[in-house]
mmCIF file of C-alpha atoms in Angstrom:
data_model
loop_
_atom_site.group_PDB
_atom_site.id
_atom_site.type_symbol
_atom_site.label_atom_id
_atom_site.label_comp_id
_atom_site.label_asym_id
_atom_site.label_seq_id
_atom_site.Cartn_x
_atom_site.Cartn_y
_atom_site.Cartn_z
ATOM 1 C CA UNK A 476 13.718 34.389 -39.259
ATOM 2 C CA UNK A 477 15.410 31.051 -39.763
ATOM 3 C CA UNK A 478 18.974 32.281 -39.028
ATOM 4 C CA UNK A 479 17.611 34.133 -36.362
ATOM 5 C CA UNK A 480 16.893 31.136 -34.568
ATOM 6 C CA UNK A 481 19.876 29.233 -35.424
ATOM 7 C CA UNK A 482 22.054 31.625 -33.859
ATOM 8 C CA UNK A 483 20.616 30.784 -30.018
ATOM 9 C CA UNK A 484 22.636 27.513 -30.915
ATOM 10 C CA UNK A 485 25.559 29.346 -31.556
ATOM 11 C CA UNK A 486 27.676 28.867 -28.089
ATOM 12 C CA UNK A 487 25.038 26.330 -26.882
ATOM 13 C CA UNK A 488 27.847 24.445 -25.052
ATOM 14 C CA UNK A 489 28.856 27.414 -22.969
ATOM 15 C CA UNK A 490 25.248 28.015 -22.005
ATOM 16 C CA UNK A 491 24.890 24.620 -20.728
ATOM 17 C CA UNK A 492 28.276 25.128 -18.855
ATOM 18 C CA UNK A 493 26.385 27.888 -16.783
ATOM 19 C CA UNK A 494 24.626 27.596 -13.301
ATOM 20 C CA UNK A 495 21.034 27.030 -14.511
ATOM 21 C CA UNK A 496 17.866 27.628 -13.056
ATOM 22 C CA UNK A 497 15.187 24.920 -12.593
ATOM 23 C CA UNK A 498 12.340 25.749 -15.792
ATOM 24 C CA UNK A 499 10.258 23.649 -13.440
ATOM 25 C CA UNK A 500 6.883 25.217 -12.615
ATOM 26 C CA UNK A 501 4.319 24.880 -10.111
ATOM 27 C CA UNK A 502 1.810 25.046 -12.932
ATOM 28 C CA UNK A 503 3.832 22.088 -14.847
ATOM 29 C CA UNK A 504 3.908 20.169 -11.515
ATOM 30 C CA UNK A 505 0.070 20.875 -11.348
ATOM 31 C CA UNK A 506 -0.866 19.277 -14.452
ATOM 32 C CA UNK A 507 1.627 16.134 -13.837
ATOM 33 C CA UNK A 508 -0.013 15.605 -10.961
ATOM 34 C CA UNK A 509 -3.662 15.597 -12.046
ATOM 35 C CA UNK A 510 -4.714 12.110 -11.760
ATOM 36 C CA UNK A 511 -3.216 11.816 -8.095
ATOM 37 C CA UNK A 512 -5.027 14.944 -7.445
ATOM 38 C CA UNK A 513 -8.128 13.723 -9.247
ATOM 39 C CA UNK A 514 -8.084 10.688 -6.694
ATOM 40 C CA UNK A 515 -6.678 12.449 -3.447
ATOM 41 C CA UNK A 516 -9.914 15.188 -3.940
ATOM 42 C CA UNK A 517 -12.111 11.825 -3.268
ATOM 43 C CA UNK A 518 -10.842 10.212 -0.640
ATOM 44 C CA UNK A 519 -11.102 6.646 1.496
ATOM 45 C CA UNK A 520 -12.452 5.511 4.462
ATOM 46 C CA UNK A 521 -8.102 6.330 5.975
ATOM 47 C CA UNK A 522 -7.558 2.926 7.148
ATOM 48 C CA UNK A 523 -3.923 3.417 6.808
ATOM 49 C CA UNK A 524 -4.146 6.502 8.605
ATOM 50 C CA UNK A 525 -6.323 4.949 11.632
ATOM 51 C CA UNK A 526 -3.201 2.210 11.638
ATOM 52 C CA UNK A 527 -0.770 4.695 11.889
ATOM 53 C CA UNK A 528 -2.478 6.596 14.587
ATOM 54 C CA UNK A 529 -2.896 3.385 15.860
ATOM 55 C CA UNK A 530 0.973 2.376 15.679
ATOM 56 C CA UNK A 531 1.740 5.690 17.238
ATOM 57 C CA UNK A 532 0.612 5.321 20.854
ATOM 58 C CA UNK A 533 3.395 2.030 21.640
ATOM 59 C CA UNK A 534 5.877 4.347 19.401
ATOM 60 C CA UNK A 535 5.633 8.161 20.363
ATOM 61 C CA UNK A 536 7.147 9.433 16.681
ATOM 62 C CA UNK A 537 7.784 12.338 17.642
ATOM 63 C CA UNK A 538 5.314 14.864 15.159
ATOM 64 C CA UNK A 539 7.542 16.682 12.519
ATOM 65 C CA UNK A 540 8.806 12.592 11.768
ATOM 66 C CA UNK A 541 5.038 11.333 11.950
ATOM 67 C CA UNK A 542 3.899 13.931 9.486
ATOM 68 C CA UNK A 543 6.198 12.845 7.235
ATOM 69 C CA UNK A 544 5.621 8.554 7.743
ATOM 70 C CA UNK A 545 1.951 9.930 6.667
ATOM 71 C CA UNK A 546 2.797 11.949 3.990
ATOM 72 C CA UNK A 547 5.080 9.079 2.209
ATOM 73 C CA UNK A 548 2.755 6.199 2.890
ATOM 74 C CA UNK A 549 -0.233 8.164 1.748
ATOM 75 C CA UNK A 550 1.832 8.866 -1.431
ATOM 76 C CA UNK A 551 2.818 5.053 -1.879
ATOM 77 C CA UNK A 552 -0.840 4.171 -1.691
ATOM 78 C CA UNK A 553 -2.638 6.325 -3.644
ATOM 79 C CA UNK A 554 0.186 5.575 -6.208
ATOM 80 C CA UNK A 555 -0.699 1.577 -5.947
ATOM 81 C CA UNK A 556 -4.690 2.561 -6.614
ATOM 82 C CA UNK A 557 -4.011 4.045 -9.452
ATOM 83 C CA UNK A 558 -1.709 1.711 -11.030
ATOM 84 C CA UNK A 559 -4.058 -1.286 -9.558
ATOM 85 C CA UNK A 560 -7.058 0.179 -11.219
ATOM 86 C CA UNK A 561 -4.861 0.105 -14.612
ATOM 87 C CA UNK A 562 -4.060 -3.574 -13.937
ATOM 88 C CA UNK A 563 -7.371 -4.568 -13.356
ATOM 89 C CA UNK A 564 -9.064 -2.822 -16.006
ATOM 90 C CA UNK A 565 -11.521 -1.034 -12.862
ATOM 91 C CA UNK A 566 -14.239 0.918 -13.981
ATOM 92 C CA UNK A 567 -14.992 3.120 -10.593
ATOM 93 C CA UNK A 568 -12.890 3.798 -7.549
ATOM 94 C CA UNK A 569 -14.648 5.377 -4.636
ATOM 95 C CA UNK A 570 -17.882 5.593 -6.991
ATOM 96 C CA UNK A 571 -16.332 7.915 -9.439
ATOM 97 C CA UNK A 572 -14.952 6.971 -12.825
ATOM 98 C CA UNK A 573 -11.234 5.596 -12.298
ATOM 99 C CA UNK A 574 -8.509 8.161 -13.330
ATOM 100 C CA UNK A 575 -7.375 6.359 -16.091
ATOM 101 C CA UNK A 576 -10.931 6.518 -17.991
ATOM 102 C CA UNK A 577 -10.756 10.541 -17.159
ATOM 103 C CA UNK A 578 -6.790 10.852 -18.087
ATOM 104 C CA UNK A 579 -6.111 8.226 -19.749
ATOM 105 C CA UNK A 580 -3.532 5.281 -19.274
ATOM 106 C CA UNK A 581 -0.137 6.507 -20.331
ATOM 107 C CA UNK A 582 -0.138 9.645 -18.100
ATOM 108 C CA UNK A 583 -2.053 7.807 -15.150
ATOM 109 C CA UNK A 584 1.067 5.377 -15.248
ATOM 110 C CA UNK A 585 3.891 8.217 -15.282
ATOM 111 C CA UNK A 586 1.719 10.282 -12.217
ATOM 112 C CA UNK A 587 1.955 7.306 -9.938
ATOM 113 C CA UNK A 588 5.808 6.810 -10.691
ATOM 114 C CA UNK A 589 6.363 10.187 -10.385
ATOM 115 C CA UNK A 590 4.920 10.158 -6.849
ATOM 116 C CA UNK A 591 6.420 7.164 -5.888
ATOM 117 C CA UNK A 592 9.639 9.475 -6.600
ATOM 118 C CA UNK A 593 8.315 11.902 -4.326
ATOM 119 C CA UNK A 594 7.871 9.476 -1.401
ATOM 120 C CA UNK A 595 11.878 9.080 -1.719
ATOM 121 C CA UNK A 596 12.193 12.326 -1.720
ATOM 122 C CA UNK A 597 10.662 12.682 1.596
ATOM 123 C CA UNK A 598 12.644 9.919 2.941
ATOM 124 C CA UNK A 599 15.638 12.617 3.571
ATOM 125 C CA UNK A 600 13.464 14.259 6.224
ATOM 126 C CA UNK A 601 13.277 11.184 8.156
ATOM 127 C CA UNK A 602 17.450 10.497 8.289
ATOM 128 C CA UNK A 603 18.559 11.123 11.538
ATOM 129 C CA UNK A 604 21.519 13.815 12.405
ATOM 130 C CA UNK A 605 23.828 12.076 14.727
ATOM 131 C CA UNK A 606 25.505 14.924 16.723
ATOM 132 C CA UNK A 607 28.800 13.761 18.422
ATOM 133 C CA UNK A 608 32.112 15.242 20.153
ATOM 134 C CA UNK A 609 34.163 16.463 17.635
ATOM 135 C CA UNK A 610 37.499 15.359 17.656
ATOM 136 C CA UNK A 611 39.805 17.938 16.891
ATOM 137 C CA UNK A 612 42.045 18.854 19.592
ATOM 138 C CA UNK A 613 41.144 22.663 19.681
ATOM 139 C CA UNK A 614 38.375 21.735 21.387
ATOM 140 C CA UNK A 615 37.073 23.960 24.059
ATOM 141 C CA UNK A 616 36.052 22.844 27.401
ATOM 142 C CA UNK A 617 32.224 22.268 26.472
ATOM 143 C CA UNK A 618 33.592 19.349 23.718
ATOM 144 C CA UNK A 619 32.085 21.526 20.518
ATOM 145 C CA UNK A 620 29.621 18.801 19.026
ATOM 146 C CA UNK A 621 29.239 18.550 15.128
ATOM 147 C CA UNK A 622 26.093 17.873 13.152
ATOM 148 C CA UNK A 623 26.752 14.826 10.760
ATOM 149 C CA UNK A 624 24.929 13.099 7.827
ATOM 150 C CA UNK A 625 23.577 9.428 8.953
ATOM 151 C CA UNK A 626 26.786 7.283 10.524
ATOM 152 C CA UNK A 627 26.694 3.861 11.936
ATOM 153 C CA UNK A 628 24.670 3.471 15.142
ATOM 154 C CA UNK A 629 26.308 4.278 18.403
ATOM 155 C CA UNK A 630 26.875 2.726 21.374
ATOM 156 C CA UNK A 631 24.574 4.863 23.939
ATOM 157 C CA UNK A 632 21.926 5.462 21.431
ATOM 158 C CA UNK A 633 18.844 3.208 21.997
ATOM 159 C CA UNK A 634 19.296 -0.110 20.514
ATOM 160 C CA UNK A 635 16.425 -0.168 16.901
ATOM 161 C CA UNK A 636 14.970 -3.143 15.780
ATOM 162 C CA UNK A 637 14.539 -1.313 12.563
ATOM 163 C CA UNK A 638 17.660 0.950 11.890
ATOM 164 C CA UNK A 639 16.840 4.505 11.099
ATOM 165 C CA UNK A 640 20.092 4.646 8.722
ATOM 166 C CA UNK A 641 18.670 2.131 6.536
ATOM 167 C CA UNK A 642 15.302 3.321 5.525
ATOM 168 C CA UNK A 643 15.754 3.599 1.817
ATOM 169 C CA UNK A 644 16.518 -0.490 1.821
ATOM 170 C CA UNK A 645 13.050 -0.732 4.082
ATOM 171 C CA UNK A 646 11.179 1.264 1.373
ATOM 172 C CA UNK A 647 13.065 -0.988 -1.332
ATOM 173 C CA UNK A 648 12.449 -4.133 0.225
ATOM 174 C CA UNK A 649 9.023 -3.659 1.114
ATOM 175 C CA UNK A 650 8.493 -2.340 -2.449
ATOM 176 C CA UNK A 651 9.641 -5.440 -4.112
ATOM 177 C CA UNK A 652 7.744 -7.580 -1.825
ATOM 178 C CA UNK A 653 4.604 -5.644 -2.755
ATOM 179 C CA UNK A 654 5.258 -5.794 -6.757
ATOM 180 C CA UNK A 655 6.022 -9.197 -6.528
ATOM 181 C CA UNK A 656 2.946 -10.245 -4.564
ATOM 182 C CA UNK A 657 0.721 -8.024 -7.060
ATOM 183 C CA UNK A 658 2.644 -9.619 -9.912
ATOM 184 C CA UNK A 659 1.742 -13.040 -8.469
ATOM 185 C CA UNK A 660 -2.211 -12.062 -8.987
ATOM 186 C CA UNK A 661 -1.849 -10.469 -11.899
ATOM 187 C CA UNK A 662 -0.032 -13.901 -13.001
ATOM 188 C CA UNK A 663 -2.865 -16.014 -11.714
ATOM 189 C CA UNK A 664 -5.018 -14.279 -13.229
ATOM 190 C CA UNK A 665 -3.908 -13.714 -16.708
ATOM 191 C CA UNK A 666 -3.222 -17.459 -16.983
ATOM 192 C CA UNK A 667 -6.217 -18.934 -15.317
ATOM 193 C CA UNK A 668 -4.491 -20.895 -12.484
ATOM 194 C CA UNK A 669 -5.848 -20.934 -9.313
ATOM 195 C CA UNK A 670 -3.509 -20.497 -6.317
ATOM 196 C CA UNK A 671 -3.354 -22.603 -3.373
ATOM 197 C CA UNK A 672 -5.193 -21.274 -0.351
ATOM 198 C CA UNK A 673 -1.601 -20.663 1.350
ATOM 199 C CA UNK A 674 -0.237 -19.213 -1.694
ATOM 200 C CA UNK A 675 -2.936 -16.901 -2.320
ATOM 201 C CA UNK A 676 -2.263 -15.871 1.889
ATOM 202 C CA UNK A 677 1.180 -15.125 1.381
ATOM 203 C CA UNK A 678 0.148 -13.223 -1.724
ATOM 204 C CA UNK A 679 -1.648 -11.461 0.222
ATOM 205 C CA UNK A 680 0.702 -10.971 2.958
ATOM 206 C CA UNK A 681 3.466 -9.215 0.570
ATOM 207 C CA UNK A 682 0.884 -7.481 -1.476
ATOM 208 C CA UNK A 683 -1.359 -5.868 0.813
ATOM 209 C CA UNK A 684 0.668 -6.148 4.258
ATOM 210 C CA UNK A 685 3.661 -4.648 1.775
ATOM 211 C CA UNK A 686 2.208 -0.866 2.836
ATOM 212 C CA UNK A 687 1.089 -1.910 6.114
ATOM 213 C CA UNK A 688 4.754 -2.805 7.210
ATOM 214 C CA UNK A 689 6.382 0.187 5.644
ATOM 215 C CA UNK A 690 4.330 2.525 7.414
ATOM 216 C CA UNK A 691 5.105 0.547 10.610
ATOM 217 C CA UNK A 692 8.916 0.114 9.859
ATOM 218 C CA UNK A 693 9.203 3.358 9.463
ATOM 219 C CA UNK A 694 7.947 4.282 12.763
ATOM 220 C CA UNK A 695 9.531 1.902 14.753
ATOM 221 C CA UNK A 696 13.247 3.471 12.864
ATOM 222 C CA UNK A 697 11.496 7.072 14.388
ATOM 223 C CA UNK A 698 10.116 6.034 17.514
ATOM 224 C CA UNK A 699 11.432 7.369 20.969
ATOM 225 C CA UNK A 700 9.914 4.300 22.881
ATOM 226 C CA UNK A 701 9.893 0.762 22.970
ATOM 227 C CA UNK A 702 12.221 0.897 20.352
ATOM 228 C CA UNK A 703 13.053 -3.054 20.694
ATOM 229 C CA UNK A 704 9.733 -4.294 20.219
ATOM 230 C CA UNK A 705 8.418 -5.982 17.435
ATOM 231 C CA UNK A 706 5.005 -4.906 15.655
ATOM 232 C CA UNK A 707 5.856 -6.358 12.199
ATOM 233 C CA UNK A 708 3.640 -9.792 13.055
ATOM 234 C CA UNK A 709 0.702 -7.870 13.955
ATOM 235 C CA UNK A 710 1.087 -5.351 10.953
ATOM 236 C CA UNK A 711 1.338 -8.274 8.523
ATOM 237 C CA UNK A 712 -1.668 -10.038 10.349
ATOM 238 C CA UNK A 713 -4.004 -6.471 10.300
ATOM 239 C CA UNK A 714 -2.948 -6.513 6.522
ATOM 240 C CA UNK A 715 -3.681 -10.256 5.664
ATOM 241 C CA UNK A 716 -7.058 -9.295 7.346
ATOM 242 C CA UNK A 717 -7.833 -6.388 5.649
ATOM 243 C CA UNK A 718 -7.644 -7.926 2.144
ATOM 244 C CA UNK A 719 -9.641 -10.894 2.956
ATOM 245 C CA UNK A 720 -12.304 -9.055 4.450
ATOM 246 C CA UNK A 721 -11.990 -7.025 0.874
ATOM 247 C CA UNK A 722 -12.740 -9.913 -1.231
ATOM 248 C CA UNK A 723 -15.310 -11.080 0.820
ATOM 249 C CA UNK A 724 -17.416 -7.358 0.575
ATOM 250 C CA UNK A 725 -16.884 -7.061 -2.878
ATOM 251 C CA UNK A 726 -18.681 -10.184 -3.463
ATOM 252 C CA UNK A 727 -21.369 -9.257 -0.686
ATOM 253 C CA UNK A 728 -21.435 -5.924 0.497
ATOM 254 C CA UNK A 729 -23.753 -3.208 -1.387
ATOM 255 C CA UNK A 730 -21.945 -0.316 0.029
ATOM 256 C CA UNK A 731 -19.145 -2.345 -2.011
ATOM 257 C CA UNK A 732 -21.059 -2.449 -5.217
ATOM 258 C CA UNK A 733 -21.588 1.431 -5.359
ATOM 259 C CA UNK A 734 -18.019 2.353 -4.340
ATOM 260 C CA UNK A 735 -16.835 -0.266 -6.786
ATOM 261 C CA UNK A 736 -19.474 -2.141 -8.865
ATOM 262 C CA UNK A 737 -20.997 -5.138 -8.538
ATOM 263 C CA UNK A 738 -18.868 -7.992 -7.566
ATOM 264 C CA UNK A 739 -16.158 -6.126 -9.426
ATOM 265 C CA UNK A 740 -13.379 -8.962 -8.931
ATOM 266 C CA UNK A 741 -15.507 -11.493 -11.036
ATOM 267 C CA UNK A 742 -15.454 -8.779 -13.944
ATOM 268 C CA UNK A 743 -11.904 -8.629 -13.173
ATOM 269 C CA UNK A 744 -11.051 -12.136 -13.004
ATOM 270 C CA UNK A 745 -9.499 -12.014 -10.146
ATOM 271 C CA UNK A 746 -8.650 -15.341 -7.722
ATOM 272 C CA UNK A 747 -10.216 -13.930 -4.441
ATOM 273 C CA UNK A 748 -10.371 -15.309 -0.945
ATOM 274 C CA UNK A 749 -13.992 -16.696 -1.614
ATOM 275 C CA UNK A 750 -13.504 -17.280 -4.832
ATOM 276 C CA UNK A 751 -9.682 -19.968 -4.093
ATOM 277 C CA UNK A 752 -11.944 -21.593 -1.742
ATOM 278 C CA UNK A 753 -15.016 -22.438 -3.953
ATOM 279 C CA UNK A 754 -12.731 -23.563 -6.723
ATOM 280 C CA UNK A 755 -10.454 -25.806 -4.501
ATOM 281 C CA UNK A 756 -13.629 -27.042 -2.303
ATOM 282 C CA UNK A 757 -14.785 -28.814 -5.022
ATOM 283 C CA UNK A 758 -12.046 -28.808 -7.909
ATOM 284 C CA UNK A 759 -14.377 -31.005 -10.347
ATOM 285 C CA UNK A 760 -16.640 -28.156 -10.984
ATOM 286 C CA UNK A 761 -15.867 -25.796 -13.461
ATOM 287 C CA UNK A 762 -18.325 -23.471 -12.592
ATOM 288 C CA UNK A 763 -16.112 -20.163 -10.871
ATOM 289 C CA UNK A 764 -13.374 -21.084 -13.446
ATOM 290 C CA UNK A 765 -15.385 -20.756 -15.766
ATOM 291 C CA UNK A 766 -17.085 -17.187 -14.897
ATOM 292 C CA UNK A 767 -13.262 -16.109 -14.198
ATOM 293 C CA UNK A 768 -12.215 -17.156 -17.738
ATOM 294 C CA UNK A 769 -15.392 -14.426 -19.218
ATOM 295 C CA UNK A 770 -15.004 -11.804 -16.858
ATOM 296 C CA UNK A 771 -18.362 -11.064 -17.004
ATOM 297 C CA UNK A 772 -19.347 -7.641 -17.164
ATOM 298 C CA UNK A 773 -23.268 -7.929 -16.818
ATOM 299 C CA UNK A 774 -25.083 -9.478 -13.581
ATOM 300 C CA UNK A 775 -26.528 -12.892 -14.711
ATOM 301 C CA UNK A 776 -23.160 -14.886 -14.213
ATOM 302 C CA UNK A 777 -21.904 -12.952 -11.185
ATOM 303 C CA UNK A 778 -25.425 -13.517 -9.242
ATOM 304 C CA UNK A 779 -24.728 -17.779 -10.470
ATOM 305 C CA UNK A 780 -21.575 -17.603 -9.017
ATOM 306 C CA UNK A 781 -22.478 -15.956 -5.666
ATOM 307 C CA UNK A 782 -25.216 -18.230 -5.212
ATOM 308 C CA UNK A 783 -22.586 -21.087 -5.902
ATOM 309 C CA UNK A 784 -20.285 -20.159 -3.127
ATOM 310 C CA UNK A 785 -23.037 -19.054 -0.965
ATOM 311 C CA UNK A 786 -24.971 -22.518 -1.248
ATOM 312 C CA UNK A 787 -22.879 -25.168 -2.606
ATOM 313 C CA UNK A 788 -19.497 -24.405 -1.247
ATOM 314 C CA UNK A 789 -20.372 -22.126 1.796
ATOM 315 C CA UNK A 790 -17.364 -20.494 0.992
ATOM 316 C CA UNK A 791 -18.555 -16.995 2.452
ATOM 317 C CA UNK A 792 -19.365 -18.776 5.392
ATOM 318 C CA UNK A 793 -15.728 -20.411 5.933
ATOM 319 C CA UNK A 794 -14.481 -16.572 4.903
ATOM 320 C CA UNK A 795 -15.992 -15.058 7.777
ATOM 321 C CA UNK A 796 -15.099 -18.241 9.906
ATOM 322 C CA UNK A 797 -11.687 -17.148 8.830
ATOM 323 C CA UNK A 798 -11.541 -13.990 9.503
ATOM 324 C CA UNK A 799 -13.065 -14.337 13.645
ATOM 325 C CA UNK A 800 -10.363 -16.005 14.039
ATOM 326 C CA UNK A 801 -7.747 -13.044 12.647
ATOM 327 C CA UNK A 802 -9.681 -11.214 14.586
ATOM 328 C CA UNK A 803 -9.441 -13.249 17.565
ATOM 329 C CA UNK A 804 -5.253 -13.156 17.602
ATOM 330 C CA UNK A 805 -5.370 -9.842 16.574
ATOM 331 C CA UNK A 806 -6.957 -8.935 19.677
ATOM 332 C CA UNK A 807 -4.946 -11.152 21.538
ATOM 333 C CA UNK A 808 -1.911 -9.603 20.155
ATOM 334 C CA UNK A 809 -2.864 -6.186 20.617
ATOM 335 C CA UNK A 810 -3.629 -7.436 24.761
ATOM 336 C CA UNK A 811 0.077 -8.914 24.636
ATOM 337 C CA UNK A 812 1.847 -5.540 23.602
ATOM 338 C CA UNK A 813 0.127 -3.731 26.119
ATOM 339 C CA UNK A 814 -3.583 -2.892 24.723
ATOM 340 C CA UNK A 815 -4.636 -0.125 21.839
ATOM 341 C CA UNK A 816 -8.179 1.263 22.263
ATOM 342 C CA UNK A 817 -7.381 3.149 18.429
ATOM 343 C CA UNK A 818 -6.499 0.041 17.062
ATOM 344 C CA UNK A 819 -9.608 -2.131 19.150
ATOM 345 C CA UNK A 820 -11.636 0.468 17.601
ATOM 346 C CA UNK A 821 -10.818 0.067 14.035
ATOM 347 C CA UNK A 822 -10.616 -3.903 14.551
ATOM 348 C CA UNK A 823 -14.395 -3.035 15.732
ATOM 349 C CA UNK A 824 -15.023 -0.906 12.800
ATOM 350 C CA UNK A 825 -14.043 -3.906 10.350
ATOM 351 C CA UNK A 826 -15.654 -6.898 12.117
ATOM 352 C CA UNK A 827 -17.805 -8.246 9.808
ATOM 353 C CA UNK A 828 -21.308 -10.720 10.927
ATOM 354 C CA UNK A 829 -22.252 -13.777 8.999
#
């Protein structure tokens, strides 16, 4: 039995020489892929989808394209969830237990950088064929045109704002600005210092805005019209937006505390909207520091602390007086490119009352 199987390793080297055939299996992919399916089989409210939509009527994408901008951004996000609920030690995520608690740490991390791979992948879909005259001298009277990979952009093709030869460096970029603003909270966190309110905003801005702008910078490098206008100021202003009004429902909003828990980002530590302004409002108090420093995981501190920012600092107040006015340029932006009833709609959807 033994030299039995030593002799498969007899011409090894020639059998590796040989066309081979992927061992690969659906079933293999299947089981890699459980804790993105785990999450995907529960899913969100679709902000990022509503954007899209959204983003869609000034660009036209045309459908096969759009399908795909979907496809990699909801890849890209669901990979960030399940990474960010590693980072931040989360217990639930859309009121079920996180995927980490049900699979376990190690091959939660490898799924989402697997599927981050995948979003690549799909990238190749999205790379335009540039058809041209072909240049040979046999050719015939109707100029024979050739299919080529991506080239540099020609003169009568319609001038981009965002190239569509250059969308693995948008995906890149945008990546790195998102790991580095989610390394800057993690950092703040993990070493107790509280950010500046205009630190914590720009943060914010790569962090969360970070898939906000590759889904639109990917549609304006597809998009058939108004190809020359900009929509990266209003992305990163919807996505600035979005995460304040975040911090300021998981500290206030029961629907919150059932998806989530209660005032999860004091069990995580986490320097929140609400929670910069309390501690830099009055910077002699210890009192949020110190909650952040225990991470409480029980109610008693996390109801002292709410009723702190509620009462002393009125910091949920001056979070919601924050956000009308996002809202308020937001709107006014939206009016300046032309109007968006899908995007008025979801603006109107997120509002959020005093």
């Amino acid at each position: 039995m033994v030299i039995s199987n030593l002799e498969r390793y007899d011409n090894f080297l020639s059998s590796l020489r040989a066309p081979s055939s992927s061992t690969w299996t659906e079933a293999r992919e299947s089981a890699l892929l459980e804790p993105y399916t785990y999450l995907t089989a529960n899913p969100g409210k679709k902000v990022v989808d509503k954007l899209v939509e959204g983003f869609n009527l000034w660009l036209n994408v045309p459908k096969d394209k759009l399908a795909v901008v979907i496809r990699v951004i909801g890849l890209l996000y669901d990979a960030s969830l399940l990474i960010d609920d590693i980072e931040d030690d989360s217990q639930l995520r859309r009121g079920i237990p996180v995927a980490h608690k049900v699979y376990g740490i190690p091959l939660t991390i490898h799924t989402a950088s697997y599927i981050c791979f995948l979003a690549h992948q799909e990238l190749s879909v999205l790379r335009p064929i540039v058809r041209h005259r072909a240049c040979d001298s046999g050719a015939g009277p109707d100029n024979r045109l050739r299919d080529d990979s991506p080239t540099a952009e020609k003169a009568n093709f319609p001038k981009r704002l965002i190239s569509d030869h250059d969308l693995d460096l948008v995906l890149n970029d945008e990546l790195m600005s998102l790991h580095r603003g989610q390394g800057l909270d993690i950092l703040w966190r993990d070493t107790l210092r509280c950010p500046t309110e205009d630190e914590y905003v720009q943060m914010v801005k790569d962090k969360t805005g970070g898939i906000v702008r590759i889904a639109v910078k990917l549609m304006m490098a597809c998009a058939t019209i108004n190809t020359n206008v900009d929509y990266i100021p209003l992305s990163n202003l919807i996505g600035i937006y979005y995460q304040i009004r975040d911090d300021y429902m998981n500290l206030q909003s029961d629907e919150y505390t059932i998806s989530k828990g209660f005032a999860e980002d004091l069990s995580e530590g986490k320097f929140s909207f609400p929670l910069v302004h309390g501690i830099l409002e009055q910077p002699e108090n210890q009192l949020i520091m110190n909650v952040l420093q225990k991470r409480p995981k029980t109610p008693t501190l996390k109801h002292q602390a709410i009723e702190y920012l509620r009462n002393t600092t009125k910091s949920f107040d001056y979070t919601v007086a924050v956000l009308k006015k996002l809202d308020q340029q937001a709107r006014k932006e939206l009016e300046r490119l032309g109007g968006n009833p899908i995007l008025s709609v979801l603006l109107d959807k997120l509002h959020v009352d005093a």
